[in-house]
Short mmCIF file of C-alpha atoms in Angstrom, two decimals:
data_model
loop_
_atom_site.label_atom_id
_atom_site.label_comp_id
_atom_site.label_asym_id
_atom_site.label_seq_id
_atom_site.Cartn_x
_atom_site.Cartn_y
_atom_site.Cartn_z
CA MET A 1 -138.08 -89.06 -22.54
CA ARG A 2 -141.43 -91.14 -24.44
CA ASP A 3 -140.22 -93.34 -26.76
CA ASP A 4 -143.78 -95.26 -27.18
CA VAL A 5 -142.22 -98.59 -26.52
CA PHE A 6 -144.74 -101.41 -24.80
CA LEU A 7 -143.26 -103.84 -22.48
CA GLY A 8 -145.84 -106.59 -21.86
CA PRO A 9 -146.25 -108.46 -18.67
CA SER A 10 -143.93 -110.67 -17.41
CA MET A 11 -141.54 -109.86 -19.78
CA VAL A 12 -137.70 -110.17 -18.98
CA PHE A 13 -134.62 -108.83 -19.84
CA THR A 14 -131.41 -110.87 -19.07
CA ASN A 15 -128.51 -109.13 -18.09
CA VAL A 16 -125.45 -111.82 -18.05
CA ILE A 17 -124.33 -114.40 -20.85
CA ASN A 18 -123.83 -117.18 -18.35
CA PRO A 19 -125.24 -116.81 -14.80
CA ARG A 20 -123.72 -118.71 -12.40
CA SER A 21 -125.01 -118.31 -8.39
CA ALA A 22 -121.29 -119.06 -6.85
CA ILE A 23 -119.56 -116.85 -9.37
CA SER A 24 -119.97 -112.92 -9.44
CA ARG A 25 -120.25 -111.80 -12.77
CA LYS A 26 -121.32 -107.92 -12.46
CA ASN A 27 -118.21 -107.04 -14.74
CA GLU A 28 -119.76 -109.15 -17.66
CA TYR A 29 -122.92 -107.48 -17.59
CA LYS A 30 -124.18 -106.42 -21.05
CA SER A 31 -126.34 -103.82 -22.34
CA THR A 32 -129.46 -104.36 -24.37
CA LEU A 33 -131.06 -101.75 -26.69
CA VAL A 34 -134.90 -100.94 -27.34
CA LYS A 35 -135.15 -98.96 -29.78
CA LYS A 36 -138.27 -96.09 -30.37
CA GLY A 37 -141.84 -97.78 -31.05
CA ALA A 38 -140.85 -101.22 -30.27
CA THR A 39 -143.18 -103.95 -28.68
CA ILE A 40 -142.50 -106.64 -26.70
CA GLY A 41 -145.11 -109.24 -26.01
CA ALA A 42 -145.91 -110.74 -22.30
CA ASN A 43 -143.60 -113.37 -21.16
CA ALA A 44 -140.92 -113.06 -23.70
CA THR A 45 -137.41 -113.38 -22.70
CA ILE A 46 -134.61 -111.12 -24.00
CA LEU A 47 -131.08 -111.82 -23.69
CA CYS A 48 -128.47 -109.43 -22.95
CA GLY A 49 -126.60 -107.62 -25.21
CA ILE A 50 -129.39 -107.52 -27.94
CA GLU A 51 -130.78 -104.66 -29.90
CA ILE A 52 -134.08 -104.09 -30.91
CA GLY A 53 -134.73 -102.33 -33.82
CA GLU A 54 -137.33 -99.40 -34.08
CA TYR A 55 -140.97 -100.38 -34.54
CA ALA A 56 -140.09 -104.12 -34.18
CA PHE A 57 -142.71 -106.76 -32.53
CA ILE A 58 -141.73 -109.52 -30.16
CA ALA A 59 -144.50 -111.98 -29.61
CA ALA A 60 -145.49 -113.06 -26.57
CA GLY A 61 -143.42 -116.09 -25.01
CA SER A 62 -141.04 -115.30 -27.78
CA VAL A 63 -136.84 -115.98 -26.61
CA VAL A 64 -134.81 -113.42 -28.55
CA THR A 65 -130.95 -114.28 -28.95
CA LYS A 66 -129.92 -111.95 -31.53
CA ASN A 67 -130.38 -108.70 -32.93
CA ILE A 68 -133.80 -107.69 -34.24
CA LEU A 69 -133.98 -105.52 -37.41
CA PRO A 70 -136.43 -102.67 -37.19
CA TYR A 71 -140.20 -103.08 -38.21
CA SER A 72 -139.70 -106.87 -38.06
CA LEU A 73 -141.89 -109.15 -36.42
CA VAL A 74 -140.48 -112.27 -34.76
CA MET A 75 -141.82 -115.16 -32.73
CA GLY A 76 -140.68 -118.31 -31.28
CA THR A 77 -137.97 -119.94 -29.59
CA PRO A 78 -135.43 -118.92 -30.52
CA ALA A 79 -137.20 -115.84 -31.97
CA GLU A 80 -136.94 -115.63 -35.84
CA ARG A 81 -138.59 -113.35 -38.25
CA ASN A 82 -142.25 -114.36 -39.66
CA ARG A 83 -142.25 -115.43 -43.30
CA LEU A 84 -145.23 -113.05 -43.49
CA ASP A 85 -142.92 -109.80 -42.40
CA GLU A 86 -140.63 -110.60 -45.69
#
């Protein structure tokens, strides 16, 4: 299925909120949903359990810690909506 999602180079999806090397957390994996037309820039990090709305744009190097509304432009650490986007 083609959903026109763009994933930039070296961007990362995490899979568990509190990873520890000595503790198995496989039962705590959380899903992340990226909806149609979303763009995630290079070197962005998306924490697990997040939903990224349709056609949202995540700037390069951003760290996404909460859900992103459809058509939003977010940037920074943590990623926040750009004032020009409101």
